[in-house]
mmCIF file of C-alpha atoms in Angstrom:
data_model
loop_
_atom_site.group_PDB
_atom_site.id
_atom_site.type_symbol
_atom_site.label_atom_id
_atom_site.label_comp_id
_atom_site.label_asym_id
_atom_site.label_seq_id
_atom_site.Cartn_x
_atom_site.Cartn_y
_atom_site.Cartn_z
ATOM 1 C CA MET Q 1 38.397 56.805 27.272
ATOM 2 C CA GLY Q 2 41.991 57.891 26.555
ATOM 3 C CA ILE Q 3 43.133 61.009 24.729
ATOM 4 C CA LYS Q 4 43.610 59.208 21.422
ATOM 5 C CA GLU Q 5 40.182 57.621 21.606
ATOM 6 C CA GLN Q 6 38.480 60.938 22.394
ATOM 7 C CA LYS Q 7 40.176 62.636 19.461
ATOM 8 C CA THR Q 8 39.409 59.954 16.885
ATOM 9 C CA LYS Q 9 35.841 59.466 18.106
ATOM 10 C CA ALA Q 10 35.181 63.155 17.484
ATOM 11 C CA VAL Q 11 36.605 62.931 13.956
ATOM 12 C CA ASN Q 12 34.791 59.766 12.875
ATOM 13 C CA ASP Q 13 31.724 58.431 14.624
ATOM 14 C CA PHE Q 14 32.340 54.966 13.148
ATOM 15 C CA HIS Q 15 35.303 54.495 15.489
ATOM 16 C CA GLU Q 16 34.630 52.190 18.407
ATOM 17 C CA ASN Q 17 35.710 53.113 21.930
ATOM 18 C CA LEU Q 18 38.795 51.322 23.164
ATOM 19 C CA ASN Q 19 38.358 49.204 26.294
ATOM 20 C CA LYS Q 20 38.454 51.716 29.142
ATOM 21 C CA TYR Q 21 41.184 49.818 30.996
ATOM 22 C CA SER Q 22 43.496 50.094 27.983
ATOM 23 C CA SER Q 23 45.749 52.766 26.510
ATOM 24 C CA ILE Q 24 47.147 52.345 23.015
ATOM 25 C CA ARG Q 25 49.263 55.077 21.451
ATOM 26 C CA HIS Q 26 49.578 53.835 17.876
ATOM 27 C CA VAL Q 27 47.655 51.322 15.759
ATOM 28 C CA ILE Q 28 49.424 49.863 12.716
ATOM 29 C CA GLY Q 29 47.572 47.730 10.175
ATOM 30 C CA VAL Q 30 49.361 45.065 8.141
ATOM 31 C CA VAL Q 31 47.608 44.323 4.849
ATOM 32 C CA SER Q 32 48.061 42.531 1.559
ATOM 33 C CA GLY Q 33 46.185 42.434 -1.709
ATOM 34 C CA LYS Q 34 46.309 38.617 -1.845
ATOM 35 C CA GLY Q 35 47.036 35.644 0.368
ATOM 36 C CA GLY Q 36 50.222 33.647 0.712
ATOM 37 C CA VAL Q 37 52.665 36.537 0.975
ATOM 38 C CA GLY Q 38 53.677 35.990 4.617
ATOM 39 C CA LYS Q 39 51.758 38.890 6.096
ATOM 40 C CA SER Q 40 51.535 37.325 9.567
ATOM 41 C CA PHE Q 41 55.288 36.750 9.553
ATOM 42 C CA VAL Q 42 55.883 40.406 8.721
ATOM 43 C CA THR Q 43 53.420 41.452 11.443
ATOM 44 C CA GLY Q 44 55.280 39.368 14.005
ATOM 45 C CA GLN Q 45 58.644 40.700 12.884
ATOM 46 C CA MET Q 46 57.517 44.319 13.104
ATOM 47 C CA ALA Q 47 56.179 43.724 16.607
ATOM 48 C CA SER Q 48 59.358 41.913 17.676
ATOM 49 C CA MET Q 49 61.520 44.683 16.255
ATOM 50 C CA MET Q 50 59.721 47.319 18.316
ATOM 51 C CA ALA Q 51 59.726 45.084 21.419
ATOM 52 C CA ARG Q 52 63.496 44.712 21.133
ATOM 53 C CA ALA Q 53 63.716 48.496 20.890
ATOM 54 C CA GLY Q 54 62.063 48.747 24.294
ATOM 55 C CA TYR Q 55 58.472 49.526 23.340
ATOM 56 C CA LYS Q 56 55.370 47.838 24.740
ATOM 57 C CA VAL Q 57 53.667 46.101 21.839
ATOM 58 C CA GLY Q 58 50.654 43.939 21.103
ATOM 59 C CA ILE Q 59 49.219 42.041 18.146
ATOM 60 C CA LEU Q 60 45.512 41.926 17.363
ATOM 61 C CA ASP Q 61 45.083 38.858 15.150
ATOM 62 C CA ALA Q 62 42.210 39.976 12.933
ATOM 63 C CA ASP Q 63 42.516 36.964 10.640
ATOM 64 C CA ILE Q 64 39.598 35.242 12.340
ATOM 65 C CA THR Q 65 39.261 32.250 10.013
ATOM 66 C CA GLY Q 66 42.996 31.683 9.536
ATOM 67 C CA PRO Q 67 44.772 32.739 12.739
ATOM 68 C CA SER Q 68 48.500 31.988 12.877
ATOM 69 C CA ILE Q 69 49.976 34.508 15.337
ATOM 70 C CA PRO Q 70 49.562 32.329 18.492
ATOM 71 C CA LYS Q 71 51.341 29.396 16.825
ATOM 72 C CA MET Q 72 54.200 31.630 15.687
ATOM 73 C CA TYR Q 73 54.713 32.919 19.228
ATOM 74 C CA GLY Q 74 54.096 29.617 21.007
ATOM 75 C CA VAL Q 75 51.173 30.898 23.078
ATOM 76 C CA HIS Q 76 48.036 28.932 23.907
ATOM 77 C CA GLY Q 77 44.656 29.648 25.438
ATOM 78 C CA PRO Q 78 42.311 29.839 27.021
ATOM 79 C CA ALA Q 79 42.574 33.573 27.530
ATOM 80 C CA TYR Q 80 41.465 34.784 30.941
ATOM 81 C CA GLY Q 81 38.536 37.159 31.393
ATOM 82 C CA ASP Q 82 36.727 39.033 34.164
ATOM 83 C CA ASP Q 83 34.243 41.876 34.485
ATOM 84 C CA ARG Q 84 36.765 44.235 32.870
ATOM 85 C CA GLY Q 85 37.039 42.155 29.727
ATOM 86 C CA SER Q 86 39.282 39.493 28.217
ATOM 87 C CA TYR Q 87 43.050 39.619 28.651
ATOM 88 C CA PRO Q 88 45.633 39.020 25.944
ATOM 89 C CA ILE Q 89 48.304 36.410 26.503
ATOM 90 C CA ALA Q 90 51.905 37.592 26.719
ATOM 91 C CA ALA Q 91 54.514 35.911 24.532
ATOM 92 C CA PRO Q 92 57.991 35.199 25.935
ATOM 93 C CA ASP Q 93 59.277 38.511 24.522
ATOM 94 C CA GLY Q 94 56.444 40.436 26.209
ATOM 95 C CA THR Q 95 54.262 40.917 23.119
ATOM 96 C CA GLU Q 96 50.578 40.904 24.128
ATOM 97 C CA ILE Q 97 48.517 38.719 21.790
ATOM 98 C CA MET Q 98 44.796 38.305 21.248
ATOM 99 C CA SER Q 99 43.485 35.881 18.656
ATOM 100 C CA ILE Q 100 40.346 33.830 18.151
ATOM 101 C CA ASN Q 101 42.504 30.736 18.694
ATOM 102 C CA LEU Q 102 43.063 31.843 22.293
ATOM 103 C CA LEU Q 103 39.297 31.756 22.893
ATOM 104 C CA LEU Q 104 38.484 28.374 21.343
ATOM 105 C CA ASP Q 105 38.254 25.152 23.341
ATOM 106 C CA ASP Q 106 40.101 23.403 20.523
ATOM 107 C CA GLU Q 107 42.737 25.372 18.566
ATOM 108 C CA GLU Q 108 42.112 23.200 15.513
ATOM 109 C CA SER Q 109 38.368 23.861 15.389
ATOM 110 C CA PRO Q 110 37.376 25.783 12.255
ATOM 111 C CA VAL Q 111 35.689 29.149 12.606
ATOM 112 C CA ILE Q 112 32.716 28.896 10.231
ATOM 113 C CA TRP Q 113 31.181 32.334 10.574
ATOM 114 C CA ARG Q 114 29.621 34.749 8.128
ATOM 115 C CA GLY Q 115 31.168 38.147 7.445
ATOM 116 C CA PRO Q 116 29.141 40.282 9.902
ATOM 117 C CA VAL Q 117 29.942 37.925 12.809
ATOM 118 C CA ILE Q 118 33.643 37.970 11.922
ATOM 119 C CA ALA Q 119 33.617 41.765 11.709
ATOM 120 C CA ASN Q 120 31.941 42.001 15.115
ATOM 121 C CA ALA Q 121 34.583 39.720 16.644
ATOM 122 C CA VAL Q 122 37.306 42.057 15.387
ATOM 123 C CA LYS Q 123 35.529 45.033 16.963
ATOM 124 C CA GLN Q 124 35.318 43.161 20.257
ATOM 125 C CA PHE Q 125 39.069 42.588 20.209
ATOM 126 C CA TRP Q 126 39.283 46.386 20.442
ATOM 127 C CA THR Q 127 36.392 47.166 22.779
ATOM 128 C CA ASP Q 128 36.387 44.151 25.107
ATOM 129 C CA VAL Q 129 40.071 43.243 25.482
ATOM 130 C CA VAL Q 130 42.114 44.706 28.334
ATOM 131 C CA TRP Q 131 45.298 45.537 26.426
ATOM 132 C CA GLY Q 132 46.831 47.572 29.221
ATOM 133 C CA ASP Q 133 49.364 50.254 28.300
ATOM 134 C CA LEU Q 134 50.805 49.743 24.787
ATOM 135 C CA ASP Q 135 52.973 51.889 22.565
ATOM 136 C CA TYR Q 136 52.081 49.953 19.397
ATOM 137 C CA LEU Q 137 49.254 47.593 18.497
ATOM 138 C CA PHE Q 138 49.839 45.747 15.224
ATOM 139 C CA VAL Q 139 46.714 44.449 13.493
ATOM 140 C CA ASP Q 140 47.282 41.371 11.341
ATOM 141 C CA MET Q 141 44.488 41.402 8.764
ATOM 142 C CA PRO Q 142 43.332 38.705 6.363
ATOM 143 C CA PRO Q 143 44.263 39.211 2.702
ATOM 144 C CA GLY Q 144 42.193 41.229 0.300
ATOM 145 C CA THR Q 145 39.856 44.175 0.702
ATOM 146 C CA GLY Q 146 36.811 42.576 2.323
ATOM 147 C CA ASP Q 147 34.863 42.784 5.571
ATOM 148 C CA VAL Q 148 37.716 42.684 8.080
ATOM 149 C CA PRO Q 149 40.015 45.350 6.558
ATOM 150 C CA LEU Q 150 36.950 47.566 6.073
ATOM 151 C CA THR Q 151 35.914 47.015 9.704
ATOM 152 C CA VAL Q 152 39.404 47.779 10.991
ATOM 153 C CA PHE Q 153 39.738 50.947 8.906
ATOM 154 C CA GLN Q 154 36.315 52.194 9.992
ATOM 155 C CA SER Q 155 36.298 51.086 13.626
ATOM 156 C CA LEU Q 156 39.882 51.500 14.845
ATOM 157 C CA PRO Q 157 42.012 54.681 14.853
ATOM 158 C CA VAL Q 158 44.610 53.295 12.456
ATOM 159 C CA ASP Q 159 47.700 55.498 12.212
ATOM 160 C CA GLY Q 160 48.957 53.806 9.075
ATOM 161 C CA VAL Q 161 49.292 50.521 7.204
ATOM 162 C CA VAL Q 162 52.191 48.514 5.873
ATOM 163 C CA ILE Q 163 51.539 46.609 2.645
ATOM 164 C CA VAL Q 164 53.116 43.156 2.275
ATOM 165 C CA THR Q 165 53.714 41.612 -1.120
ATOM 166 C CA SER Q 166 55.948 39.127 -2.930
ATOM 167 C CA PRO Q 167 58.070 39.407 -6.116
ATOM 168 C CA GLN Q 168 55.679 38.305 -8.837
ATOM 169 C CA ASP Q 169 54.493 39.843 -12.084
ATOM 170 C CA LEU Q 170 51.143 40.775 -10.562
ATOM 171 C CA VAL Q 171 52.772 42.630 -7.657
ATOM 172 C CA SER Q 172 51.739 45.993 -9.074
ATOM 173 C CA MET Q 173 48.044 45.092 -9.081
ATOM 174 C CA ILE Q 174 48.284 43.477 -5.614
ATOM 175 C CA VAL Q 175 49.950 46.484 -4.029
ATOM 176 C CA LYS Q 176 47.721 49.012 -5.746
ATOM 177 C CA LYS Q 177 44.514 47.276 -4.601
ATOM 178 C CA ALA Q 178 45.642 47.547 -0.971
ATOM 179 C CA TYR Q 179 46.981 51.056 -1.516
ATOM 180 C CA ASN Q 180 43.772 52.274 -3.151
ATOM 181 C CA MET Q 181 41.600 50.845 -0.378
ATOM 182 C CA ALA Q 182 43.696 52.570 2.284
ATOM 183 C CA SER Q 183 43.533 55.817 0.313
ATOM 184 C CA MET Q 184 39.753 55.587 -0.025
ATOM 185 C CA MET Q 185 39.522 55.086 3.746
ATOM 186 C CA LYS Q 186 41.948 57.999 4.290
ATOM 187 C CA VAL Q 187 44.468 55.795 6.099
ATOM 188 C CA PRO Q 188 48.148 56.600 5.422
ATOM 189 C CA VAL Q 189 50.290 53.921 3.782
ATOM 190 C CA LEU Q 190 53.642 53.825 5.573
ATOM 191 C CA GLY Q 191 55.457 51.692 3.015
ATOM 192 C CA ILE Q 192 55.839 48.289 1.368
ATOM 193 C CA VAL Q 193 57.571 45.119 2.523
ATOM 194 C CA GLU Q 194 58.492 42.517 -0.070
ATOM 195 C CA ASN Q 195 58.589 39.035 1.432
ATOM 196 C CA TYR Q 196 60.182 35.965 -0.241
ATOM 197 C CA SER Q 197 62.390 38.445 -2.067
ATOM 198 C CA TYR Q 198 65.373 36.115 -2.513
ATOM 199 C CA MET Q 199 67.262 33.242 -0.968
ATOM 200 C CA ILE Q 200 70.948 32.709 -0.285
ATOM 201 C CA CYS Q 201 72.468 29.507 -1.647
ATOM 202 C CA PRO Q 202 73.789 27.568 1.387
ATOM 203 C CA HIS Q 203 76.715 26.243 -0.684
ATOM 204 C CA CYS Q 204 78.061 29.229 -2.596
ATOM 205 C CA GLY Q 205 76.358 32.233 -0.966
ATOM 206 C CA GLU Q 206 74.814 33.417 -4.240
ATOM 207 C CA LYS Q 207 71.621 35.460 -3.963
ATOM 208 C CA ILE Q 208 68.881 33.704 -5.945
ATOM 209 C CA SER Q 209 65.661 35.410 -7.064
ATOM 210 C CA VAL Q 210 63.375 32.390 -6.707
ATOM 211 C CA PHE Q 211 60.279 34.147 -8.066
ATOM 212 C CA GLY Q 212 62.124 36.143 -10.714
ATOM 213 C CA GLU Q 213 63.422 39.672 -10.640
ATOM 214 C CA SER Q 214 61.370 42.018 -8.522
ATOM 215 C CA ASN Q 215 59.858 45.289 -9.705
ATOM 216 C CA ILE Q 216 58.922 46.442 -6.213
ATOM 217 C CA ASP Q 217 61.220 49.462 -6.381
ATOM 218 C CA GLN Q 218 59.423 50.790 -9.465
ATOM 219 C CA VAL Q 219 55.988 50.103 -7.973
ATOM 220 C CA ALA Q 220 56.981 51.902 -4.771
ATOM 221 C CA LYS Q 221 58.366 54.816 -6.775
ATOM 222 C CA ASP Q 222 55.146 55.095 -8.781
ATOM 223 C CA LEU Q 223 53.185 55.361 -5.526
ATOM 224 C CA SER Q 224 55.776 57.580 -3.785
ATOM 225 C CA LEU Q 225 56.194 54.978 -1.037
ATOM 226 C CA PRO Q 226 59.338 53.652 0.643
ATOM 227 C CA VAL Q 227 60.364 50.010 0.443
ATOM 228 C CA LEU Q 228 60.689 49.055 4.113
ATOM 229 C CA GLY Q 229 62.233 45.659 3.588
ATOM 230 C CA LYS Q 230 63.109 42.902 1.152
ATOM 231 C CA LEU Q 231 62.936 39.753 3.245
ATOM 232 C CA PRO Q 232 64.574 36.477 2.212
ATOM 233 C CA ILE Q 233 63.326 32.916 2.042
ATOM 234 C CA ASP Q 234 65.165 31.331 4.957
ATOM 235 C CA PRO Q 235 64.464 27.784 6.227
ATOM 236 C CA SER Q 236 65.501 28.844 9.727
ATOM 237 C CA TYR Q 237 62.606 31.322 9.766
ATOM 238 C CA ALA Q 238 60.098 28.544 9.091
ATOM 239 C CA ARG Q 239 61.701 26.319 11.736
ATOM 240 C CA LEU Q 240 61.558 28.993 14.431
ATOM 241 C CA GLU Q 241 57.955 29.824 13.541
ATOM 242 C CA ASP Q 242 56.995 26.146 13.804
ATOM 243 C CA GLU Q 243 58.707 26.046 17.211
ATOM 244 C CA GLY Q 244 56.756 29.105 18.380
ATOM 245 C CA LYS Q 245 59.881 31.246 18.542
ATOM 246 C CA CYS Q 246 59.323 33.813 15.798
ATOM 247 C CA TYR Q 247 60.480 36.555 18.191
ATOM 248 C CA GLN Q 248 64.016 35.132 17.930
ATOM 249 C CA ILE Q 249 64.159 36.042 14.233
ATOM 250 C CA GLU Q 250 65.548 39.429 13.269
ATOM 251 C CA ALA Q 251 64.238 40.103 9.773
ATOM 252 C CA PRO Q 252 66.397 42.498 7.725
ATOM 253 C CA PHE Q 253 64.042 45.464 7.562
ATOM 254 C CA GLU Q 254 65.354 48.752 6.248
ATOM 255 C CA PRO Q 255 66.341 51.217 9.020
ATOM 256 C CA ALA Q 256 63.509 53.413 7.754
ATOM 257 C CA MET Q 257 60.967 50.941 9.144
ATOM 258 C CA GLN Q 258 61.732 51.678 12.784
ATOM 259 C CA ARG Q 259 62.233 55.402 12.124
ATOM 260 C CA ILE Q 260 58.805 55.703 10.497
ATOM 261 C CA LEU Q 261 57.059 53.886 13.342
ATOM 262 C CA GLU Q 262 58.854 55.954 15.977
ATOM 263 C CA ALA Q 263 58.016 59.166 14.127
ATOM 264 C CA LEU Q 264 54.286 58.518 14.537
#
């Protein structure tokens, strides 16, 4: 058991022991109050940003019934395993990835499991996967405040979460649900990323607010949180994701994003 695992295990007995052949310095959760906001995209972009900065990173795809990380990175199973545990698959940029899709015989097979089984699978991605030596492990969680986010908050030593949202009238409620859950679990919220914030007209270069004017700055101010990025709608992003090359995208995060992660 590494230093971080010993410390967190002493603080909270709910925390599971990390696989003994692994060392992970920081665990970052990526959450949203609702689906369809591009949380997996933001997870991948955060991981790619830190990989480009020279850090060793991994992604734990905790969205068991709707995994998309392997497709975005162009990686396929089956994942290899031995008596030490299962091994993540490295993407072309070096990001280590573990997802239920890397353990299925058929990537298109549905995962029809009840909540407790799904929660146990997420725990096993922490206890039974040989992650090796990582600086950052990003955990891509399903939307909402159900079994999986609760399991991650209770079982993993999460250093902080990033909330992903989109510019809609109900953004305040969406963000505050995720924020309040993290607060109840005593997990720091590092900031907010607004996805689908705008698009640039390919003909005139005008910035268009497709979903209306955003109020994310006011919501962030009310919660005393930084806005870590306002990401555009860009057809090239979707194309590169479909091609399994999401690591080639450089999303326009605020400089504060990398500074906050490095400060951990």
